[in-house]
Each structure stands twice: as structure tokens, then as C-alpha cells.
PDB file of N, CA and C in Angstrom:
ATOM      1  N   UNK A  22      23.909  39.746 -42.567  1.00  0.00           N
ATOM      2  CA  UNK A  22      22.787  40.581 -42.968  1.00  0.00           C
ATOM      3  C   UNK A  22      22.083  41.096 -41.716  1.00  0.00           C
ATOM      4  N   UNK A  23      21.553  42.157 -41.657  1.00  0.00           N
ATOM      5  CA  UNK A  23      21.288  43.027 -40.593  1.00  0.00           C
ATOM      6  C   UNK A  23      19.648  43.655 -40.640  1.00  0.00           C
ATOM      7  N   UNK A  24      18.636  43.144 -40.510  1.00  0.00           N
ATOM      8  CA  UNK A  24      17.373  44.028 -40.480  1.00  0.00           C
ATOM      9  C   UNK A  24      16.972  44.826 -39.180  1.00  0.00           C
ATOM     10  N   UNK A  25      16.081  45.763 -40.104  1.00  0.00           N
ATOM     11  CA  UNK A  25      15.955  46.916 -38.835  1.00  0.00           C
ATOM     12  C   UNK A  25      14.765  47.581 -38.530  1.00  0.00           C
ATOM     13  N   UNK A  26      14.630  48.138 -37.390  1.00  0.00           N
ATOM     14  CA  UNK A  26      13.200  48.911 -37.447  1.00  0.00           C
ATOM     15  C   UNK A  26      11.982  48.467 -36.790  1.00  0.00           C
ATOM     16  N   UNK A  27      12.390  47.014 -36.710  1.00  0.00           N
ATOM     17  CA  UNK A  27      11.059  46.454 -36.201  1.00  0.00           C
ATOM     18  C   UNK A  27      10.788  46.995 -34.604  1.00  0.00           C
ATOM     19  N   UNK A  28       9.423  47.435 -34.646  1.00  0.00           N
ATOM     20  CA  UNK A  28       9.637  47.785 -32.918  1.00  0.00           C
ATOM     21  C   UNK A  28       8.979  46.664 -32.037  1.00  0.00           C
ATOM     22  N   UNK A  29       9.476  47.310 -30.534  1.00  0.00           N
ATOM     23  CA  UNK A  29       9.024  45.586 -29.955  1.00  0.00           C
ATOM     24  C   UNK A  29       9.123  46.321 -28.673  1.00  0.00           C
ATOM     25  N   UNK A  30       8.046  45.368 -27.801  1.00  0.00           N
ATOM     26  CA  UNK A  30       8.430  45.884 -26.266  1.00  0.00           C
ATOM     27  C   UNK A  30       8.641  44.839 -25.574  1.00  0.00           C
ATOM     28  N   UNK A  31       9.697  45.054 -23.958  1.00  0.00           N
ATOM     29  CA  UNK A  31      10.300  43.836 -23.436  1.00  0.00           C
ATOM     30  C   UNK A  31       8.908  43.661 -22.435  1.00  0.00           C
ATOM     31  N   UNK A  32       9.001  42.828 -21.732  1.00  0.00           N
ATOM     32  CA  UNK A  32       7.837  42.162 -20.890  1.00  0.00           C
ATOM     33  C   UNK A  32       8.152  43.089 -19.382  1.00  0.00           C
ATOM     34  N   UNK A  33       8.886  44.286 -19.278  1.00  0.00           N
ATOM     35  CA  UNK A  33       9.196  45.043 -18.311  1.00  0.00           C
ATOM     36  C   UNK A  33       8.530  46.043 -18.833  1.00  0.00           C
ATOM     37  N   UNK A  34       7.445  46.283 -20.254  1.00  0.00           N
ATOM     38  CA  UNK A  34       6.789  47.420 -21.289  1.00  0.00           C
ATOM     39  C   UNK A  34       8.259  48.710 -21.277  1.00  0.00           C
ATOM     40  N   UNK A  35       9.398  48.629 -21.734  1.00  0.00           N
ATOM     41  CA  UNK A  35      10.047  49.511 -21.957  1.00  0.00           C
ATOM     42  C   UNK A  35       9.874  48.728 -23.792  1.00  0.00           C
ATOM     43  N   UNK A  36      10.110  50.115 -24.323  1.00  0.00           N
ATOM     44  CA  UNK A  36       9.785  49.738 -26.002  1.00  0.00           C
ATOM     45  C   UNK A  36      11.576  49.776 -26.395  1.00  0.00           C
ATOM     46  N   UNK A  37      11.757  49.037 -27.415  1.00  0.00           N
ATOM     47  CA  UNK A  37      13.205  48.949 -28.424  1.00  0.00           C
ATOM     48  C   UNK A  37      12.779  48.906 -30.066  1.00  0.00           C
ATOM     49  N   UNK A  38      13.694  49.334 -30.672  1.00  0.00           N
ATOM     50  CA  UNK A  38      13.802  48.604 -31.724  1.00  0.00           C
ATOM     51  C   UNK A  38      14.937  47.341 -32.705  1.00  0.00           C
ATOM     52  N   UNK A  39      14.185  46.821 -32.763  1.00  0.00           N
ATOM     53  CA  UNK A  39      14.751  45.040 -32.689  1.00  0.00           C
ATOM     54  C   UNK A  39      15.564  45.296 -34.294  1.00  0.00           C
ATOM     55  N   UNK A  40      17.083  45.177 -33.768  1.00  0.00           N
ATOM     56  CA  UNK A  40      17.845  44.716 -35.064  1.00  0.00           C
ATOM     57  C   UNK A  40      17.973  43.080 -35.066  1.00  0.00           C
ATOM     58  N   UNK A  41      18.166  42.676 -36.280  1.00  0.00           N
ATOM     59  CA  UNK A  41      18.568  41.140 -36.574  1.00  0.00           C
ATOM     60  C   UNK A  41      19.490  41.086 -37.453  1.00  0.00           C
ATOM     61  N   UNK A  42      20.487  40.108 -36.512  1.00  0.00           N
ATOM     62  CA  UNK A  42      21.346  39.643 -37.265  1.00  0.00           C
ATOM     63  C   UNK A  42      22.067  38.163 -37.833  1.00  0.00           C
ATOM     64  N   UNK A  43      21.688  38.044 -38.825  1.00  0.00           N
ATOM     65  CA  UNK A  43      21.811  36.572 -39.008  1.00  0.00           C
ATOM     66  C   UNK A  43      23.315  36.269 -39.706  1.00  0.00           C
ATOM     67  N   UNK A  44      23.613  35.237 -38.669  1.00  0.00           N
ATOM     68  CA  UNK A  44      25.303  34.776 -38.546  1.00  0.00           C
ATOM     69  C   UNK A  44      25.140  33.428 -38.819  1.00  0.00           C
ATOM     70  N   UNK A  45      25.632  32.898 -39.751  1.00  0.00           N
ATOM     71  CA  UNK A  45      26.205  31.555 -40.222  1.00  0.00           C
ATOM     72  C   UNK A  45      24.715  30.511 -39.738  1.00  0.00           C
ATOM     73  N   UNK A  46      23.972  31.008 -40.243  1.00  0.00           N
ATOM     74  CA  UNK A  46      22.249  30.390 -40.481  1.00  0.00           C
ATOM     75  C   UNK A  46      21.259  30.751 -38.920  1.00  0.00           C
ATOM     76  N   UNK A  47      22.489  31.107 -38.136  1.00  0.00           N
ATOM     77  CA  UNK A  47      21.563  31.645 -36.949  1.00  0.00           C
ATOM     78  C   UNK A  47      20.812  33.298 -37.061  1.00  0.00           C
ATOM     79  N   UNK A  48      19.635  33.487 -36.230  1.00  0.00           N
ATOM     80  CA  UNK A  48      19.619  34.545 -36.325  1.00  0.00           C
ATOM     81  C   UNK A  48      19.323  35.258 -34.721  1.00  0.00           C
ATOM     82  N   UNK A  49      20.038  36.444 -34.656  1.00  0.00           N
ATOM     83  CA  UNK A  49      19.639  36.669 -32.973  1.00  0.00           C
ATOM     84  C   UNK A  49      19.696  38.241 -33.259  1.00  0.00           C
ATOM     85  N   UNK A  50      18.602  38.380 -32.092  1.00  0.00           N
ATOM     86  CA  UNK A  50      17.655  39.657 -32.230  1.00  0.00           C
ATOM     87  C   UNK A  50      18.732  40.838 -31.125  1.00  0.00           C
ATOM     88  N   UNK A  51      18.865  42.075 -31.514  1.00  0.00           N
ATOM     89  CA  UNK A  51      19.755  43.209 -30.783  1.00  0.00           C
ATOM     90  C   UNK A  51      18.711  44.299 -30.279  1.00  0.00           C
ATOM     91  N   UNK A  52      18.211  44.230 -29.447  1.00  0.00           N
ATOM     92  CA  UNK A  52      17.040  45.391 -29.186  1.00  0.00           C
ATOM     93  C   UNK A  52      18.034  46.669 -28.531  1.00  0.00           C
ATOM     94  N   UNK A  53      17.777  47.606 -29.310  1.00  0.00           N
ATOM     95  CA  UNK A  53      18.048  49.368 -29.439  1.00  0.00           C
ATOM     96  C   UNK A  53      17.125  49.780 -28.345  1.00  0.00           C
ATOM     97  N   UNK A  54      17.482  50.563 -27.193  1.00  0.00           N
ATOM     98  CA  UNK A  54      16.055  51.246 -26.451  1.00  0.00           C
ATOM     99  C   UNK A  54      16.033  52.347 -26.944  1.00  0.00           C
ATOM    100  N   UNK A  55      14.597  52.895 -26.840  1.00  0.00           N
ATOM    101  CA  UNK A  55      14.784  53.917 -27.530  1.00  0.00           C
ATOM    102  C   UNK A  55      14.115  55.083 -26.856  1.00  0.00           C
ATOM    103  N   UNK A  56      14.106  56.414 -26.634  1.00  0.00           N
ATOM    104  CA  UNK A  56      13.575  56.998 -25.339  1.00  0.00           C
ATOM    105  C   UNK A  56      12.448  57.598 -25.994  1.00  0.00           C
ATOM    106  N   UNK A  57      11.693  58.479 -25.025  1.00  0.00           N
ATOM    107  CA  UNK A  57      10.479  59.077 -25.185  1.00  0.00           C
ATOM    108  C   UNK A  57       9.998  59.652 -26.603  1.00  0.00           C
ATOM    109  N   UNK A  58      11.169  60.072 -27.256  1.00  0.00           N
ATOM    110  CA  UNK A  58      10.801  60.267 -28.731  1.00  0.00           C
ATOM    111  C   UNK A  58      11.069  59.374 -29.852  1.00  0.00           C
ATOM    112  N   UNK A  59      11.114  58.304 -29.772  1.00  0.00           N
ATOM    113  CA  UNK A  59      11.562  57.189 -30.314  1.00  0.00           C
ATOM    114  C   UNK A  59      12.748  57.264 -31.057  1.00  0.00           C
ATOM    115  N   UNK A  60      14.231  58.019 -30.162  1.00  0.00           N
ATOM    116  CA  UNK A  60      15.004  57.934 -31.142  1.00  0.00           C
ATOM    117  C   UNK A  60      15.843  57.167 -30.396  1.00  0.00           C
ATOM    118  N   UNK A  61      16.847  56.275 -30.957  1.00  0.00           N
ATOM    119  CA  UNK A  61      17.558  54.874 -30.680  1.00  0.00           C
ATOM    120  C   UNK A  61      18.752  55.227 -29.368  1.00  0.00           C
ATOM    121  N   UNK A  62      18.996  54.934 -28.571  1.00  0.00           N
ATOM    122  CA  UNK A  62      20.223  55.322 -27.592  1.00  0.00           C
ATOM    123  C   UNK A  62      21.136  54.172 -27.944  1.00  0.00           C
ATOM    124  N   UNK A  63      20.877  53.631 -28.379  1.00  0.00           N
ATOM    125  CA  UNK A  63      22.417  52.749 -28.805  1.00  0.00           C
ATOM    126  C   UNK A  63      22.482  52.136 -27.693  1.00  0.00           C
ATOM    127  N   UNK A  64      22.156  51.548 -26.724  1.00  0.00           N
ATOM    128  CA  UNK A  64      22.112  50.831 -25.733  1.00  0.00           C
ATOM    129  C   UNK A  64      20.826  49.388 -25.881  1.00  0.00           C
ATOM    130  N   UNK A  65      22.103  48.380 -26.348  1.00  0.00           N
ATOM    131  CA  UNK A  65      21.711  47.092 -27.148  1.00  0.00           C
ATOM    132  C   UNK A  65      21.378  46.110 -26.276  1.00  0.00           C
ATOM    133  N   UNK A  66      20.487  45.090 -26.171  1.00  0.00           N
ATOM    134  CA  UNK A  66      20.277  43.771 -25.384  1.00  0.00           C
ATOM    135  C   UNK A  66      20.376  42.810 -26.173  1.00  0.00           C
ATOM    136  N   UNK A  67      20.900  41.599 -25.639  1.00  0.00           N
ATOM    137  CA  UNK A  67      20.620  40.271 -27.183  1.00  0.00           C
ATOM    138  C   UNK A  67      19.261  39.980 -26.445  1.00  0.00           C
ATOM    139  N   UNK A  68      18.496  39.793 -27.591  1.00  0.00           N
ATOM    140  CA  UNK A  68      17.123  38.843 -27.122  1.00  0.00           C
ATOM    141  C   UNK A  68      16.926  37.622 -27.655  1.00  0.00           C
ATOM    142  N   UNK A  69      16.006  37.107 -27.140  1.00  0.00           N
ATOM    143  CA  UNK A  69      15.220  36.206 -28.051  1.00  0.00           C
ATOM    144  C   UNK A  69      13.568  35.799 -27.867  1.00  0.00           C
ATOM    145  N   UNK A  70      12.687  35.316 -28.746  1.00  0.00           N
ATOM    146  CA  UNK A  70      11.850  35.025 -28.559  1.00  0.00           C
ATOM    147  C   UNK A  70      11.408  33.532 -28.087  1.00  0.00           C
ATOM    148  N   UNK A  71      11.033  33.507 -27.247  1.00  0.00           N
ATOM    149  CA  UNK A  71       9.993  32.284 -26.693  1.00  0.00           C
ATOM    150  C   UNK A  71       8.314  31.986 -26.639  1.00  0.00           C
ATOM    151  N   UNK A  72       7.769  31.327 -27.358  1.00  0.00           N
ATOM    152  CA  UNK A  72       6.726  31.362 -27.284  1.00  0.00           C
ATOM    153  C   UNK A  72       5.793  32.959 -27.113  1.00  0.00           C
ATOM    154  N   UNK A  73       6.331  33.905 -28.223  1.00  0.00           N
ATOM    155  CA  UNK A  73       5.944  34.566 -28.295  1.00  0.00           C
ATOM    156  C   UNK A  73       6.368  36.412 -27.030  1.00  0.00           C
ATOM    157  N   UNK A  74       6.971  35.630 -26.464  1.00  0.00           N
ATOM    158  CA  UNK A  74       7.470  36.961 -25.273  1.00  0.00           C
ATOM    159  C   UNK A  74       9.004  36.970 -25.772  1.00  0.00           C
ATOM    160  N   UNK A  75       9.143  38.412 -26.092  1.00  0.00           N
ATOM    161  CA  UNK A  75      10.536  39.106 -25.969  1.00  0.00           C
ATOM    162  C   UNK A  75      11.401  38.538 -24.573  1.00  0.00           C
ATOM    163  N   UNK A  76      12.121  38.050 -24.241  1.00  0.00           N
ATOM    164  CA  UNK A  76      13.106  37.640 -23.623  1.00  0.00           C
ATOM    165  C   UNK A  76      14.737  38.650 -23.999  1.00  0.00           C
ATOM    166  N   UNK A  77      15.471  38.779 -22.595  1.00  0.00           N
ATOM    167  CA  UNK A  77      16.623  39.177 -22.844  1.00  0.00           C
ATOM    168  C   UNK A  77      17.820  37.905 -22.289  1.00  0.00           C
ATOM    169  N   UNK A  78      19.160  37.757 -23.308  1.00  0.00           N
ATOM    170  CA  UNK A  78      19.392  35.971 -23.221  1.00  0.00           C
ATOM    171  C   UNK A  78      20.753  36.652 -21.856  1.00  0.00           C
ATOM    172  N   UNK A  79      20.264  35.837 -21.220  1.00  0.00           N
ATOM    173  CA  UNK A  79      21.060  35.597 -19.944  1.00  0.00           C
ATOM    174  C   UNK A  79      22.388  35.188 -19.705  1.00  0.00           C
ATOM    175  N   UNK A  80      22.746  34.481 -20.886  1.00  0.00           N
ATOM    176  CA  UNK A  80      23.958  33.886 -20.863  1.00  0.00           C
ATOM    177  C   UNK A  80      24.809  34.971 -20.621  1.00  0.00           C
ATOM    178  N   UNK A  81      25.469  35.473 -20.334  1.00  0.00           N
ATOM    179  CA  UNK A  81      26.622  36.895 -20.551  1.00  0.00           C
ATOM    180  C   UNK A  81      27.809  36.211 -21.339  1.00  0.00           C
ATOM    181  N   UNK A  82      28.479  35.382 -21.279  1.00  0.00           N
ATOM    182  CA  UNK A  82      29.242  34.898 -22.380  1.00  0.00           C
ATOM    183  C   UNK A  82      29.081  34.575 -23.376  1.00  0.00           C
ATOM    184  N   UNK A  83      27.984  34.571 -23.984  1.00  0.00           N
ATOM    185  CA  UNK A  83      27.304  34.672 -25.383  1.00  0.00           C
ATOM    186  C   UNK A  83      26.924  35.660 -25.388  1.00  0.00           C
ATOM    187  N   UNK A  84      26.341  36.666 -25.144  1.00  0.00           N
ATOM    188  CA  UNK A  84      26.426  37.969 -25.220  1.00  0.00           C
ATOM    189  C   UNK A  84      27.640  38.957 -25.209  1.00  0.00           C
ATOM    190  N   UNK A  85      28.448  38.239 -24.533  1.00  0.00           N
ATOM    191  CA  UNK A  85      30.009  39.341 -24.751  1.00  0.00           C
ATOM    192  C   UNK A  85      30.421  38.735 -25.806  1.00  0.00           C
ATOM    193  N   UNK A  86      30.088  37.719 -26.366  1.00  0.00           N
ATOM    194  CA  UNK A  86      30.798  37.608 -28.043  1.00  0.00           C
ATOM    195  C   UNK A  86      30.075  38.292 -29.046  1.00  0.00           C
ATOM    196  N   UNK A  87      28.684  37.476 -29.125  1.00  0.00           N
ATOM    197  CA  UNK A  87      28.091  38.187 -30.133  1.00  0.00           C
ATOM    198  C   UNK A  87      27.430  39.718 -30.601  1.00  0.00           C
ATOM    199  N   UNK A  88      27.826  40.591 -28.865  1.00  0.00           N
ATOM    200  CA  UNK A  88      27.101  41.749 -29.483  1.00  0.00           C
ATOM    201  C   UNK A  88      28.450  42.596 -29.778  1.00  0.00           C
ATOM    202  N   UNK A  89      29.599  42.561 -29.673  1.00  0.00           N
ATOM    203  CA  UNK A  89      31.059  43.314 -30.434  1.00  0.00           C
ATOM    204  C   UNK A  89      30.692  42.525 -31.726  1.00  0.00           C
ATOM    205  N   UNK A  90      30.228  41.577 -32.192  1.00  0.00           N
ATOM    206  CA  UNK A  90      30.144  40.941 -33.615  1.00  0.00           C
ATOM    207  C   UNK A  90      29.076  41.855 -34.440  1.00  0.00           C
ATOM    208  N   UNK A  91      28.076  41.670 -33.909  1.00  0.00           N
ATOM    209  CA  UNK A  91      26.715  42.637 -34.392  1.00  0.00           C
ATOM    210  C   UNK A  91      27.258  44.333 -34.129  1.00  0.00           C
ATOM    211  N   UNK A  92      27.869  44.612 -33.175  1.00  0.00           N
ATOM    212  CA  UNK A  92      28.553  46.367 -33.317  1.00  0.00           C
ATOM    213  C   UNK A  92      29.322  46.439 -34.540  1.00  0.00           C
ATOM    214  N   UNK A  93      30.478  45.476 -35.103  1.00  0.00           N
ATOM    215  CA  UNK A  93      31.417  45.581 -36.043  1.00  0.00           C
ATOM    216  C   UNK A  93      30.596  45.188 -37.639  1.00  0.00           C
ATOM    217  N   UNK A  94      29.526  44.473 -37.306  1.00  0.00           N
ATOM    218  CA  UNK A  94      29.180  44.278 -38.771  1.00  0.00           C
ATOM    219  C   UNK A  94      28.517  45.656 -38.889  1.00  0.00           C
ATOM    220  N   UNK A  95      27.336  46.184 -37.970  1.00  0.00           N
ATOM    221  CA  UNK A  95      26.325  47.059 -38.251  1.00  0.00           C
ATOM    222  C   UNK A  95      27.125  48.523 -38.782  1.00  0.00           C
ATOM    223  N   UNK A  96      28.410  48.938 -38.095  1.00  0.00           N
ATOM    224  CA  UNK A  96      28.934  49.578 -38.091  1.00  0.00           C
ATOM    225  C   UNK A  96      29.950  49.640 -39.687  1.00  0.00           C
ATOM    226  N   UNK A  97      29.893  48.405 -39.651  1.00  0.00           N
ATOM    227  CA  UNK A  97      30.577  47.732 -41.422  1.00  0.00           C
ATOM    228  C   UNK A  97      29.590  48.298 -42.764  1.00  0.00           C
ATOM    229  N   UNK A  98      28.472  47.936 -42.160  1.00  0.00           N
ATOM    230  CA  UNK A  98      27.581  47.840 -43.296  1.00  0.00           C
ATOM    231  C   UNK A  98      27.096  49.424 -43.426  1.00  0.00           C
ATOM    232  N   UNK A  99      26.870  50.400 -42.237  1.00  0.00           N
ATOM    233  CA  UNK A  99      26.647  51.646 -42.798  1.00  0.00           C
ATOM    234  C   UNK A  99      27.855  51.871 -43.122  1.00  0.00           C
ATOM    235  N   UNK A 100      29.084  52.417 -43.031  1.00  0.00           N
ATOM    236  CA  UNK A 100      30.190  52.455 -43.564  1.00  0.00           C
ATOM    237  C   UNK A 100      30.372  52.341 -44.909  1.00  0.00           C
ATOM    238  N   UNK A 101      29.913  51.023 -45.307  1.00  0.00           N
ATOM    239  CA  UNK A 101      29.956  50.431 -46.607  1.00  0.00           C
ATOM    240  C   UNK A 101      28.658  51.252 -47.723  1.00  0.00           C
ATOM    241  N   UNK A 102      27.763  51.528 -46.808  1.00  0.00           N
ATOM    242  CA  UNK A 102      26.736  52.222 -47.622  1.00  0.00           C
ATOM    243  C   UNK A 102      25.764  51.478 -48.084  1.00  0.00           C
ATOM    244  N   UNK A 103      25.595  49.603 -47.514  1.00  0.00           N
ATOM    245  CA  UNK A 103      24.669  48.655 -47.528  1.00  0.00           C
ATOM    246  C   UNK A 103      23.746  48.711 -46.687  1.00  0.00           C
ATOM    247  N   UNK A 104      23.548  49.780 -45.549  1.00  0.00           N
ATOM    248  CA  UNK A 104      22.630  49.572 -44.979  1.00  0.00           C
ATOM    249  C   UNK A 104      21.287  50.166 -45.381  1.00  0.00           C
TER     250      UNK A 104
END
């Protein structure tokens, strides 16, 4: 399942909008940047929250899995016409 829209800014004040995707009871956040007119560039970060600050997750090997996972579902689900 995939939510969308929420907007959010990283602690560098560049603004995104935060997709979520929740995988097998986890859920991890995909921030969209989005440019001066708020429309989405498709250029994704995994985040997460900590005590309240947007964080981007550092790991890069958890990030090279899970964001081709979150591209193939998001891409599934408009396709499908569920989004």
C-alpha cells in the first residue's frame, strides 16, 4: 500500500513530497523533490523520521533494495488503476 501527497521538508529546507510504503508491516517513507512549482521530479530519497526531523537513511544497501521495490509497486498500482 502506497500513500501520497504528504509534504515535508528535509532539515537542508529543500521541500518533497513524502510517499509511504508499507512492506510486510514495515513502513518507509520515499520523498519526491519537487521544484519551484511544486511539481514532483521523480527524484526519490528513502527517509525516515527520528524524533521528529526528516532524516535521509544512509545505509545505501537498503536503499538499493527497497527503492526498485517502491518504483515497481508505485508504478504497479497506477497501472492497475489503484492508485
Amino acid at each position: 500500500m502506497i500513500k501520497k501527497d504528504e509534504l515535508i521538508t528535509m532539515n537542508d529546507g529543500e521541500y518533497f513530497i513524502l510517499e509511504t510504503l508499507i512492506y510486510d508491516g514495515v513502513e518507509y517513507g520515499f520523498a519526491n523533490k519537487i521544484d519551484e512549482n511544486d511539481e514532483p521530479l521523480n527524484i526519490y530519497k528513502l527517509v525516515y523520521n527520528e524524533n521528529g526531523i526528516n532524516k535521509v537513511l544512509e545505509d545505501e544497501k537498503t536503499a538499493n533494495i527497497l527503492l526498485p521495490l517502491f518504483e515497481e509497486l508505485i508504478t504497479k498500482e497506477i497501472t492497475e488503476g489503484e492508485y
